[in-house]
CSV table of C-alpha atoms in Angstrom, one decimal:
chain,number,residue,atom,x,y,z
A,1,MET,CA,8.5,19.4,-23.3
A,2,ILE,CA,8.3,15.6,-23.3
A,3,ALA,CA,11.3,15.3,-20.9
A,4,TRP,CA,9.7,18.0,-18.7
A,5,ASN,CA,6.4,16.1,-18.7
A,6,TRP,CA,8.2,13.0,-17.5
A,7,SER,CA,10.0,14.6,-14.6
A,8,SER,CA,7.1,16.8,-13.5
A,9,ALA,CA,4.7,13.8,-13.5
A,10,ILE,CA,7.1,12.1,-11.1
A,11,LEU,CA,7.2,15.2,-8.8
A,12,ILE,CA,3.4,15.4,-8.7
A,13,GLY,CA,2.5,11.7,-8.9
A,14,SER,CA,5.0,10.5,-6.2
A,15,GLY,CA,2.9,12.1,-3.5
A,16,THR,CA,0.0,9.8,-4.2
A,17,ILE,CA,1.9,6.5,-4.4
A,18,TYR,CA,1.0,5.5,-0.9
A,19,SER,CA,-2.3,7.3,-0.5
A,20,SER,CA,-3.7,5.7,-3.7
A,21,ASN,CA,-2.6,2.3,-2.4
A,22,ALA,CA,-3.8,2.8,1.2
A,23,GLY,CA,-6.1,-0.2,1.0
A,24,LEU,CA,-3.3,-2.5,0.0
A,25,ILE,CA,-0.9,-1.1,2.6
A,26,LEU,CA,-3.5,-1.4,5.5
A,27,ASP,CA,-4.5,-5.0,4.5
A,28,TYR,CA,-1.3,-6.7,3.4
A,29,PRO,CA,2.4,-6.4,4.4
A,30,VAL,CA,3.1,-4.8,1.0
A,31,ASN,CA,6.6,-4.6,-0.4
A,32,LYS,CA,6.8,-0.7,-0.5
A,33,PRO,CA,9.8,-0.5,-2.9
A,34,TYR,CA,7.5,-2.4,-5.4
A,35,LEU,CA,5.0,0.4,-5.3
A,36,ILE,CA,7.7,3.0,-6.0
A,37,TRP,CA,9.2,0.9,-8.8
A,38,SER,CA,5.8,0.3,-10.5
A,39,HIS,CA,4.9,4.0,-10.3
A,40,THR,CA,8.3,5.1,-11.7
A,41,MET,CA,8.3,2.4,-14.4
A,42,GLY,CA,4.7,3.4,-15.4
A,43,GLN,CA,5.9,7.0,-15.9
A,44,MET,CA,8.8,5.8,-18.0
A,45,ILE,CA,6.5,3.7,-20.2
A,46,ILE,CA,4.3,6.8,-20.7
A,47,PHE,CA,7.5,8.7,-21.7
A,48,LEU,CA,8.6,6.0,-24.1
A,49,HIS,CA,5.1,6.1,-25.8
A,50,GLN,CA,5.7,9.7,-26.6
A,51,LEU,CA,9.0,9.1,-28.4
A,52,PRO,CA,7.5,8.1,-31.7
A,53,LEU,CA,6.2,11.7,-31.9
A,54,PHE,CA,9.8,12.5,-32.9
A,55,ILE,CA,9.5,10.6,-36.1
A,56,ILE,CA,6.9,13.1,-37.2
A,57,ILE,CA,9.1,16.0,-35.9
A,58,TYR,CA,12.1,14.6,-37.8
A,59,LEU,CA,10.1,14.3,-41.0
A,60,LEU,CA,8.5,17.8,-40.7
A,61,GLY,CA,11.5,19.6,-39.3
A,62,GLY,CA,14.1,18.0,-41.6
A,63,ILE,CA,16.3,16.9,-38.7
A,64,GLN,CA,19.1,14.5,-39.8
A,65,VAL,CA,19.2,11.3,-37.9
A,66,ASN,CA,22.8,10.9,-36.5
A,67,ILE,CA,24.9,9.0,-34.0
A,68,ASN,CA,24.3,11.6,-31.2
A,69,MET,CA,20.8,10.3,-30.9
A,70,LEU,CA,22.1,7.2,-29.3
A,71,TYR,CA,22.9,9.3,-26.2
A,72,ILE,CA,19.2,9.1,-25.4
A,73,ILE,CA,19.9,5.7,-23.9
A,74,PRO,CA,22.2,6.8,-21.0
A,75,SER,CA,20.0,9.9,-20.6
A,76,ILE,CA,16.9,7.7,-20.0
A,77,CYS,CA,18.9,5.6,-17.5
A,78,ILE,CA,20.1,8.7,-15.6
A,79,ILE,CA,16.6,10.2,-15.4
A,80,PHE,CA,15.1,6.9,-14.4
A,81,ALA,CA,17.6,6.8,-11.5
A,82,ILE,CA,16.7,10.4,-10.5
A,83,ASN,CA,13.0,9.5,-10.6
A,84,ILE,CA,13.4,6.4,-8.4
A,85,GLY,CA,15.2,8.5,-5.7
A,86,VAL,CA,12.7,11.4,-6.0
A,87,ALA,CA,9.7,9.1,-5.8
A,88,ALA,CA,11.1,7.2,-2.8
A,89,ALA,CA,11.7,10.4,-0.9
A,90,LEU,CA,8.7,12.4,-2.0
A,91,SER,CA,6.2,9.6,-1.5
A,92,ILE,CA,7.1,9.4,2.2
A,93,LEU,CA,7.3,13.2,2.7
A,94,VAL,CA,3.9,13.8,1.0
A,95,VAL,CA,2.0,11.0,2.8
A,96,ARG,CA,3.2,12.5,6.1
A,97,TYR,CA,2.5,16.1,5.1
A,98,ARG,CA,-0.5,15.9,2.8
A,99,ASP,CA,-0.6,19.6,1.9
A,100,LEU,CA,2.8,19.3,0.3
A,101,ASN,CA,1.4,17.9,-2.8
A,102,LYS,CA,-0.7,21.0,-3.4
A,103,ILE,CA,2.4,23.1,-2.9
A,104,LEU,CA,4.3,21.0,-5.4
A,105,THR,CA,1.5,21.3,-7.9
A,106,SER,CA,1.7,25.1,-7.7
A,107,LEU,CA,5.5,25.1,-7.6
A,108,ILE,CA,5.8,23.0,-10.8
A,109,VAL,CA,4.5,26.0,-12.8
A,110,VAL,CA,7.2,28.2,-11.4
A,111,ILE,CA,9.9,25.6,-12.0
A,112,MET,CA,8.6,25.3,-15.6
A,113,ILE,CA,9.0,29.0,-16.2
A,114,VAL,CA,12.5,29.2,-14.8
A,115,THR,CA,13.6,26.1,-16.7
A,116,PRO,CA,14.7,26.7,-20.4
A,117,ILE,CA,11.8,24.8,-22.0
A,118,PHE,CA,10.1,27.6,-23.9
A,119,TRP,CA,13.2,29.8,-24.0
A,120,LYS,CA,16.9,29.3,-24.9
A,121,PRO,CA,19.6,29.4,-22.2
A,122,GLU,CA,21.6,31.8,-24.5
A,123,MET,CA,18.9,34.4,-24.0
A,124,VAL,CA,19.9,34.8,-20.3
A,125,THR,CA,23.4,36.1,-19.6
A,126,GLY,CA,25.6,37.2,-16.7
A,127,MET,CA,24.4,36.5,-13.1
A,128,ARG,CA,20.8,35.8,-14.4
A,129,ALA,CA,22.2,32.6,-16.0
A,130,LEU,CA,22.2,31.2,-12.4
A,131,VAL,CA,18.4,30.8,-12.9
A,132,TYR,CA,19.1,27.7,-15.0
A,133,TYR,CA,22.6,26.8,-13.9
A,134,LEU,CA,21.3,26.2,-10.4
A,135,ASN,CA,18.1,24.5,-11.6
A,136,PRO,CA,18.4,20.7,-11.7
A,137,PHE,CA,15.6,20.4,-14.2
A,138,TYR,CA,17.8,22.3,-16.8
A,139,TYR,CA,20.3,19.4,-16.9
A,140,ILE,CA,17.5,16.8,-17.0
A,141,VAL,CA,15.8,18.6,-19.9
A,142,GLU,CA,19.2,19.1,-21.7
A,143,ILE,CA,20.3,15.5,-21.6
A,144,ILE,CA,17.1,14.4,-23.2
A,145,ARG,CA,16.6,17.4,-25.6
A,146,ASN,CA,20.1,17.4,-27.2
A,147,PRO,CA,20.2,13.7,-28.3
A,148,LEU,CA,16.6,13.9,-29.5
A,149,LEU,CA,17.5,16.9,-31.7
A,150,GLY,CA,20.7,15.1,-32.9
A,151,LEU,CA,22.9,17.7,-31.1
A,152,GLU,CA,26.2,16.7,-29.5
A,153,PRO,CA,25.5,16.4,-25.8
A,154,LYS,CA,27.8,18.2,-23.3
A,155,LEU,CA,29.7,16.1,-20.8
A,156,PHE,CA,29.1,18.7,-18.1
A,157,HIS,CA,25.3,18.1,-18.4
A,158,TYR,CA,25.9,14.4,-17.9
A,159,VAL,CA,28.2,14.8,-15.0
A,160,VAL,CA,25.8,17.2,-13.2
A,161,SER,CA,22.8,14.9,-14.0
A,162,SER,CA,24.7,11.9,-12.7
A,163,ILE,CA,25.5,13.7,-9.4
A,164,ILE,CA,21.8,14.6,-9.1
A,165,ALA,CA,20.9,10.9,-9.7
A,166,LEU,CA,23.3,9.8,-7.0
A,167,ALA,CA,22.1,12.4,-4.5
A,168,SER,CA,18.5,11.6,-5.2
A,169,LEU,CA,19.1,7.8,-4.8
A,170,LEU,CA,20.9,8.4,-1.5
A,171,VAL,CA,18.2,10.7,-0.1
A,172,GLY,CA,15.5,8.3,-1.4
A,173,ALA,CA,17.2,5.3,0.2
A,174,PHE,CA,17.7,7.1,3.5
A,175,ALA,CA,14.1,8.3,3.6
A,176,HIS,CA,12.8,4.8,2.7
A,177,LYS,CA,15.0,3.0,5.2
A,178,ARG,CA,14.3,5.4,8.0
A,179,TYR,CA,10.6,6.1,7.6
A,180,SER,CA,8.9,3.5,5.4
A,181,LYS,CA,7.7,1.5,8.4
A,182,TYR,CA,5.6,4.5,9.5
A,183,VAL,CA,3.8,4.8,6.2
A,184,VAL,CA,1.1,2.5,7.4
A,185,PHE,CA,0.3,5.0,10.2
A,186,TRP,CA,0.1,7.9,7.8
A,187,VAL,CA,-2.0,6.7,4.9
B,1,MET,CA,11.6,-35.0,5.8
B,2,THR,CA,11.1,-32.8,8.8
B,3,VAL,CA,7.7,-31.2,9.4
B,4,ARG,CA,8.1,-27.5,10.2
B,5,GLU,CA,6.4,-26.5,13.5
B,6,VAL,CA,3.8,-23.7,12.9
B,7,TYR,CA,3.3,-21.2,15.7
B,8,LEU,CA,2.5,-17.6,16.3
B,9,GLU,CA,3.7,-15.9,19.4
B,10,VAL,CA,3.4,-12.4,20.8
B,11,SER,CA,5.1,-11.5,24.0
B,12,GLY,CA,4.7,-8.1,25.6
B,13,GLY,CA,3.3,-6.6,22.4
B,14,ASN,CA,2.7,-2.8,22.5
B,15,LEU,CA,1.5,-0.7,19.7
B,16,MET,CA,1.0,3.1,19.7
B,17,LEU,CA,-0.7,4.6,16.7
B,18,PRO,CA,0.3,8.2,16.2
B,19,ILE,CA,-2.6,10.7,15.6
B,20,ASN,CA,-1.0,13.4,13.5
B,21,GLY,CA,-2.3,16.9,13.3
B,22,THR,CA,-4.2,17.0,16.6
B,23,GLU,CA,-1.7,19.3,18.4
B,24,LYS,CA,-3.6,22.5,17.5
B,25,ARG,CA,-7.1,21.0,17.0
B,26,LEU,CA,-10.0,22.5,18.9
B,27,PHE,CA,-11.5,19.2,20.0
B,28,SER,CA,-10.6,18.0,23.4
B,29,ARG,CA,-8.7,14.9,24.5
B,30,GLU,CA,-11.9,13.5,25.9
B,31,SER,CA,-13.8,13.8,22.6
B,32,LEU,CA,-10.8,12.3,20.8
B,33,LYS,CA,-10.8,9.4,23.2
B,34,LYS,CA,-14.5,8.7,22.5
B,35,ALA,CA,-13.9,8.9,18.7
B,36,VAL,CA,-11.1,6.3,18.6
B,37,GLY,CA,-12.2,3.9,21.3
B,38,GLY,CA,-8.6,3.2,22.5
B,39,ARG,CA,-6.5,4.6,25.2
B,40,ILE,CA,-5.1,8.1,24.4
B,41,VAL,CA,-1.5,8.6,25.4
B,42,SER,CA,0.5,11.9,25.1
B,43,GLU,CA,4.2,11.8,24.7
B,44,ASN,CA,6.5,14.7,23.7
B,45,ASN,CA,3.4,16.8,22.9
B,46,LYS,CA,2.2,14.2,20.5
B,47,LYS,CA,-0.9,12.1,20.8
B,48,TYR,CA,-1.1,8.3,20.3
B,49,VAL,CA,-3.8,5.7,20.5
B,50,GLN,CA,-2.6,2.7,22.5
B,51,CYS,CA,-3.9,0.0,20.2
B,52,LEU,CA,-2.2,-2.9,21.9
B,53,LYS,CA,-1.0,-3.0,25.5
B,54,ASP,CA,1.2,-5.8,26.8
B,55,VAL,CA,-0.4,-8.5,24.6
B,56,ASN,CA,0.8,-12.1,25.3
B,57,ILE,CA,-0.5,-14.9,23.1
B,58,ARG,CA,1.0,-18.2,21.9
B,59,LEU,CA,-0.9,-20.1,19.3
B,60,GLU,CA,0.1,-23.5,17.9
B,61,SER,CA,-1.1,-25.9,15.3
B,62,GLY,CA,-4.8,-26.6,15.7
B,63,ASP,CA,-5.6,-23.3,17.5
B,64,ARG,CA,-8.5,-21.3,16.2
B,65,LEU,CA,-8.6,-18.0,18.1
B,66,GLY,CA,-11.6,-15.7,18.1
B,67,LEU,CA,-11.0,-12.0,19.0
B,68,ILE,CA,-13.9,-10.5,20.8
B,69,GLY,CA,-14.4,-6.9,21.8
B,70,HIS,CA,-16.2,-3.7,21.0
B,71,ASN,CA,-15.3,-1.3,18.2
B,72,GLY,CA,-11.8,0.1,18.8
B,73,ALA,CA,-10.9,-2.7,21.3
B,74,GLY,CA,-7.8,-3.5,19.2
B,75,LYS,CA,-8.9,-6.6,17.3
B,76,THR,CA,-8.0,-5.4,13.8
B,77,SER,CA,-4.8,-3.7,15.2
B,78,LEU,CA,-3.7,-7.1,16.6
B,79,LEU,CA,-4.4,-8.8,13.3
B,80,ARG,CA,-2.3,-6.1,11.5
B,81,ALA,CA,0.5,-6.4,14.0
B,82,LEU,CA,0.5,-10.2,13.7
B,83,SER,CA,0.7,-10.0,9.9
B,84,GLY,CA,3.5,-7.5,10.0
B,85,ILE,CA,1.5,-4.6,8.6
B,86,TYR,CA,1.9,-2.6,11.8
B,87,PRO,CA,5.4,-2.6,13.3
B,88,ILE,CA,4.9,-3.1,17.1
B,89,GLY,CA,6.7,-0.5,19.3
B,90,SER,CA,7.9,-2.9,21.9
B,91,GLY,CA,7.7,-6.6,22.6
B,92,GLU,CA,8.3,-9.4,20.2
B,93,ILE,CA,6.3,-11.3,17.6
B,94,LYS,CA,7.6,-14.7,16.5
B,95,VAL,CA,6.1,-16.4,13.5
B,96,SER,CA,6.8,-19.8,11.9
B,97,GLY,CA,4.6,-20.5,8.9
B,98,LYS,CA,3.1,-18.7,5.9
B,99,ILE,CA,0.7,-16.0,6.9
B,100,SER,CA,-2.3,-15.0,4.9
B,101,THR,CA,-4.3,-11.9,5.9
B,102,PHE,CA,-7.9,-11.1,5.0
B,103,ILE,CA,-8.9,-7.8,6.6
B,104,SER,CA,-11.3,-6.4,4.0
B,105,GLN,CA,-12.8,-7.6,0.7
B,106,GLY,CA,-12.0,-6.2,-2.7
B,107,VAL,CA,-8.6,-4.5,-1.8
B,108,GLY,CA,-7.1,-3.0,-4.9
B,109,LEU,CA,-10.2,-3.6,-7.0
B,110,SER,CA,-10.7,-1.1,-9.8
B,111,PRO,CA,-14.0,-0.9,-11.7
B,112,ASP,CA,-12.1,-0.8,-15.0
B,113,MET,CA,-10.1,-3.9,-14.5
B,114,ASN,CA,-11.6,-7.3,-15.3
B,115,ALA,CA,-11.6,-10.4,-13.1
B,116,VAL,CA,-8.5,-11.9,-14.6
B,117,GLU,CA,-6.5,-8.7,-14.1
B,118,TYR,CA,-7.8,-8.4,-10.5
B,119,LEU,CA,-6.7,-12.0,-9.7
B,120,GLU,CA,-3.3,-11.4,-11.3
B,121,MET,CA,-2.9,-8.2,-9.2
B,122,GLN,CA,-3.6,-10.2,-6.1
B,123,CYS,CA,-1.0,-12.7,-7.1
B,124,VAL,CA,1.6,-9.9,-7.5
B,125,VAL,CA,0.8,-8.8,-3.9
B,126,GLN,CA,1.4,-12.4,-2.8
B,127,GLY,CA,4.7,-12.6,-4.7
B,128,TYR,CA,3.5,-15.4,-7.0
B,129,ASN,CA,5.5,-16.3,-10.1
B,130,LYS,CA,4.0,-16.6,-13.6
B,131,LYS,CA,3.1,-20.3,-13.3
B,132,GLU,CA,1.6,-19.9,-9.8
B,133,THR,CA,-0.4,-16.9,-11.1
B,134,ALA,CA,-1.7,-18.8,-14.1
B,135,ASP,CA,-2.7,-21.8,-11.9
B,136,PHE,CA,-4.3,-19.6,-9.2
B,137,THR,CA,-6.3,-17.6,-11.8
B,138,ALA,CA,-7.5,-20.7,-13.6
B,139,LYS,CA,-8.6,-22.3,-10.3
B,140,VAL,CA,-10.5,-19.2,-9.1
B,141,LEU,CA,-12.2,-18.5,-12.4
B,142,ASP,CA,-13.4,-22.1,-12.6
B,143,PHE,CA,-14.8,-21.8,-9.1
B,144,ILE,CA,-16.6,-18.4,-9.4
B,145,GLU,CA,-18.2,-19.3,-12.8
B,146,LEU,CA,-18.2,-15.8,-14.3
B,147,GLY,CA,-18.0,-17.2,-17.8
B,148,GLU,CA,-17.4,-14.5,-20.4
B,149,PHE,CA,-17.7,-11.8,-17.7
B,150,ALA,CA,-14.2,-12.8,-16.5
B,151,TYR,CA,-12.8,-10.6,-19.3
B,152,MET,CA,-15.2,-7.8,-19.0
B,153,PRO,CA,-14.8,-4.7,-16.7
B,154,ILE,CA,-15.8,-5.2,-13.1
B,155,ARG,CA,-18.1,-2.2,-13.4
B,156,THR,CA,-20.4,-4.3,-15.5
B,157,TYR,CA,-20.7,-7.0,-12.8
B,158,SER,CA,-23.8,-7.4,-10.6
B,159,SER,CA,-23.1,-7.0,-6.9
B,160,GLY,CA,-23.4,-10.8,-6.5
B,161,MET,CA,-20.7,-11.4,-9.1
B,162,LYS,CA,-18.4,-8.8,-7.4
B,163,ALA,CA,-18.9,-10.5,-4.0
B,164,ARG,CA,-18.1,-13.9,-5.5
B,165,LEU,CA,-14.9,-12.6,-7.0
B,166,MET,CA,-13.7,-10.7,-4.0
B,167,ALA,CA,-14.5,-13.5,-1.4
B,168,SER,CA,-13.3,-16.4,-3.5
B,169,THR,CA,-9.9,-14.7,-4.1
B,170,ALA,CA,-9.1,-14.9,-0.5
B,171,ILE,CA,-10.0,-18.6,0.0
B,172,PHE,CA,-7.6,-19.9,-2.7
B,173,PHE,CA,-4.4,-18.6,-1.2
B,174,PRO,CA,-2.9,-21.5,0.7
B,175,CYS,CA,-1.4,-20.6,4.1
B,176,ASP,CA,-0.4,-22.0,7.5
B,177,ILE,CA,-1.7,-19.1,9.5
B,178,LEU,CA,-4.9,-17.3,8.6
B,179,LEU,CA,-5.7,-13.9,10.0
B,180,ILE,CA,-9.2,-12.8,9.2
B,181,ASP,CA,-11.4,-9.8,10.1
B,182,GLU,CA,-15.2,-10.2,10.3
B,183,GLY,CA,-15.5,-13.4,8.4
B,184,ILE,CA,-15.9,-13.9,4.6
B,185,GLY,CA,-19.2,-13.9,2.8
B,186,ALA,CA,-20.0,-14.5,-0.9
B,187,GLY,CA,-23.4,-12.7,-0.6
B,188,ASP,CA,-25.0,-14.6,-3.5
B,189,ALA,CA,-27.6,-17.1,-2.2
B,190,ASN,CA,-27.2,-19.6,-5.1
B,191,PHE,CA,-23.4,-19.6,-4.8
B,192,SER,CA,-23.2,-19.7,-1.0
B,193,GLU,CA,-23.5,-23.5,-0.6
B,194,LYS,CA,-20.6,-24.1,-2.9
B,195,PHE,CA,-18.7,-21.2,-1.2
B,196,ASP,CA,-19.3,-22.5,2.3
B,197,LYS,CA,-18.0,-25.9,1.4
B,198,ARG,CA,-14.8,-24.4,0.0
B,199,LEU,CA,-14.5,-22.1,3.0
B,200,LYS,CA,-14.6,-25.1,5.4
B,201,GLU,CA,-11.8,-26.8,3.4
B,202,PHE,CA,-9.8,-23.6,3.5
B,203,PHE,CA,-10.2,-23.0,7.2
B,204,ALA,CA,-9.4,-26.6,7.9
B,205,ALA,CA,-6.2,-26.4,5.8
B,206,ALA,CA,-4.9,-23.5,7.9
B,207,LYS,CA,-3.0,-24.7,10.9
B,208,ILE,CA,-3.7,-21.6,12.9
B,209,MET,CA,-6.5,-19.2,12.5
B,210,VAL,CA,-7.2,-15.9,14.2
B,211,MET,CA,-10.6,-14.4,13.5
B,212,ALA,CA,-11.9,-11.0,14.7
B,213,SER,CA,-15.7,-10.7,14.7
B,214,HIS,CA,-18.7,-9.2,16.4
B,215,SER,CA,-20.7,-12.3,15.6
B,216,ASN,CA,-20.7,-14.9,18.5
B,217,ASP,CA,-22.3,-17.5,16.2
B,218,LEU,CA,-19.5,-17.1,13.7
B,219,LEU,CA,-16.8,-17.3,16.4
B,220,LYS,CA,-18.5,-20.4,18.0
B,221,LYS,CA,-18.7,-22.1,14.6
B,222,TRP,CA,-15.0,-21.6,13.6
B,223,CYS,CA,-13.0,-21.0,16.8
B,224,ASN,CA,-11.9,-23.1,19.8
B,225,LYS,CA,-10.3,-20.3,21.7
B,226,GLY,CA,-11.4,-16.8,22.5
B,227,ALA,CA,-9.6,-13.6,23.6
B,228,VAL,CA,-11.7,-10.7,25.0
B,229,MET,CA,-10.1,-7.4,24.2
B,230,ALA,CA,-10.7,-3.8,25.5
B,231,LYS,CA,-8.6,-0.7,25.0
B,232,GLY,CA,-5.8,-2.8,23.4
B,233,GLU,CA,-5.5,-5.2,26.3
B,234,ILE,CA,-6.4,-8.9,26.4
B,235,LEU,CA,-8.8,-9.2,29.4
B,236,PHE,CA,-9.5,-12.9,29.0
B,237,LEU,CA,-8.0,-15.8,27.1
B,238,GLY,CA,-9.5,-19.2,27.1
B,239,GLU,CA,-12.1,-21.6,25.6
B,240,ILE,CA,-14.4,-19.8,23.1
B,241,GLY,CA,-17.6,-20.4,25.1
B,242,GLU,CA,-16.1,-19.1,28.3
B,243,ALA,CA,-14.7,-16.1,26.4
B,244,ILE,CA,-18.1,-15.2,25.0
B,245,ALA,CA,-19.7,-15.6,28.4
B,246,TYR,CA,-17.0,-13.4,29.9
B,247,TYR,CA,-17.6,-10.7,27.3
B,248,LYS,CA,-21.3,-10.8,27.9
B,249,SER,CA,-20.8,-10.4,31.6
B,250,LEU,CA,-18.7,-7.3,30.9
B,251,GLN,CA,-21.4,-6.0,28.6
B,252,ALA,CA,-24.4,-6.7,30.8
B,253,PRO,CA,-24.4,-3.5,32.9
B,254,PHE,CA,-24.1,-1.4,29.7
B,255,PHE,CA,-26.9,-3.3,27.9
B,256,LYS,CA,-29.2,-3.3,30.9
B,257,LYS,CA,-28.7,0.4,31.3
B,258,ASN,CA,-29.5,1.1,27.6
B,259,LYS,CA,-32.3,-1.6,27.4
B,260,ILE,CA,-30.6,-3.5,24.6
B,261,SER,CA,-30.9,-7.2,24.1
B,262,VAL,CA,-27.5,-9.0,24.2
B,263,GLY,CA,-28.5,-11.8,21.7
B,264,ASN,CA,-26.6,-15.1,20.9
C-alpha cells in the first residue's frame, strides 16, 4: 500500500507540477528539470517517512529481519527513476491537456483494483493472470513489498521494473526536450 | 582585466502565442481579438496572438528604455522574450550580461512560509549557492526590519510588511540588465524613503534597464529612451520625452472621442 501510494501520488501530482508553479514560470526563466526533480524528490521523502511504520509491523507481525530486506535500496532507486520519467512526461501532457488530470484521478482507482495490492497474484490463474502480468504497477509494488516483508525478490520483477524505468526515462527525456519550451504558453 | 561589454539586441523578433481550445468555441474571432488586444493570426486551423512583430532594438550600457503602450500592446511579452521566458518564433536575441527580471511581486510566496524561507526560495530560483543565499538573506532581512516576524508565517504579516518583503527581494539581486514591469513599490509610507534610496542605487547599478509602465511620470523619472508599442510592433523608438509625446498623439483622437483627460 505504501509503494502504491508513492507511485499513484506521482501519477496524480505530476500533472500539477507546472500549473502550480505558473507564477514562477511566467516571471523567471525557470530551470524546468529542477521543478520535476523537486516534486519527485518530495514524493520520495514522503515515502521514506512512511518506512518506520514497518518497525511496528515487524514487531506486531513477528516478521524476521533478514538480508533480503536490503533489496529495498535498489528497489527505491528503480522506482525513483520510473517516477522521474513519468513526472517529466505527464507534467507536460497534463499542462497541455488539463482534463487529463481528472481522467488520471478516476483511472487510478481502476488501476488499484487490477493491481495485486489487496489480493494475491496466486488467486488469479490462467489467462486472467494477464491482468497483473501486463500491469506495470504490479512489478513496482512487488519490488518494494517483497524486500519489506523479508521475502526473496524475483529477478524477473527487477528486470521488468528496470525496463519500465528505462522506457519511462526515455519518454520523459523526449517529451521534455521536445515540448518543455512550450510550457510557458500552456500554464 | 577586460571589462565585458553589456548589451541586449533583438533583431526581427517575432512571437506568436498559441491560444489553445478556441477551435470549437462559440465566440467569434472579432470578440477574441478585443479580449487579447493583440493581432489574431490563424495558421493550420489554430489561433495565435501575434505578441511581437518584427521587433528590432539594440541597447547598450547606459540605456534605460521605457516601453509605452496600451494593455495588450506587447510590453510584458517583450520583457518575457528578452529574459528568455518566451522562446521567440523567429528572429534573434543576443544578450551579454546577467539579466534580472521583475514582472510581478510576490512570485512563489506562500502564506505558510516565513520571510527567511521565501528569500531562500528566491535564491534557489536565481541559482545561488549556500553562501550567496546566506549573505543575500541577511542583507534583505536587515533592510526590511521585520524583526522576529522574519521567522513567523507570512499570513501573520500586515500588508505593509508583505509589500516590504516582496519589493525588497527584487532590489537586492545584482544584475547587468534589469527588466521590470510596472515599477516597484514598497507600499509602506514609513519605509518608502529608505526603499526609494535603495531603489535608486539598484537602478543605477544596472547597466541596461527596460521598464514597461503606464505611468509617464515613472518612465520620465527612470528612462532616457522610449519605445511606443501597439499590437506587438514598435511604432516609435527614440528619446523618452518624444516617445511619450508620440504616444499621446496616437491616443488623442480616442481620448477626445471618449472625453477622457490624457494627464501627465
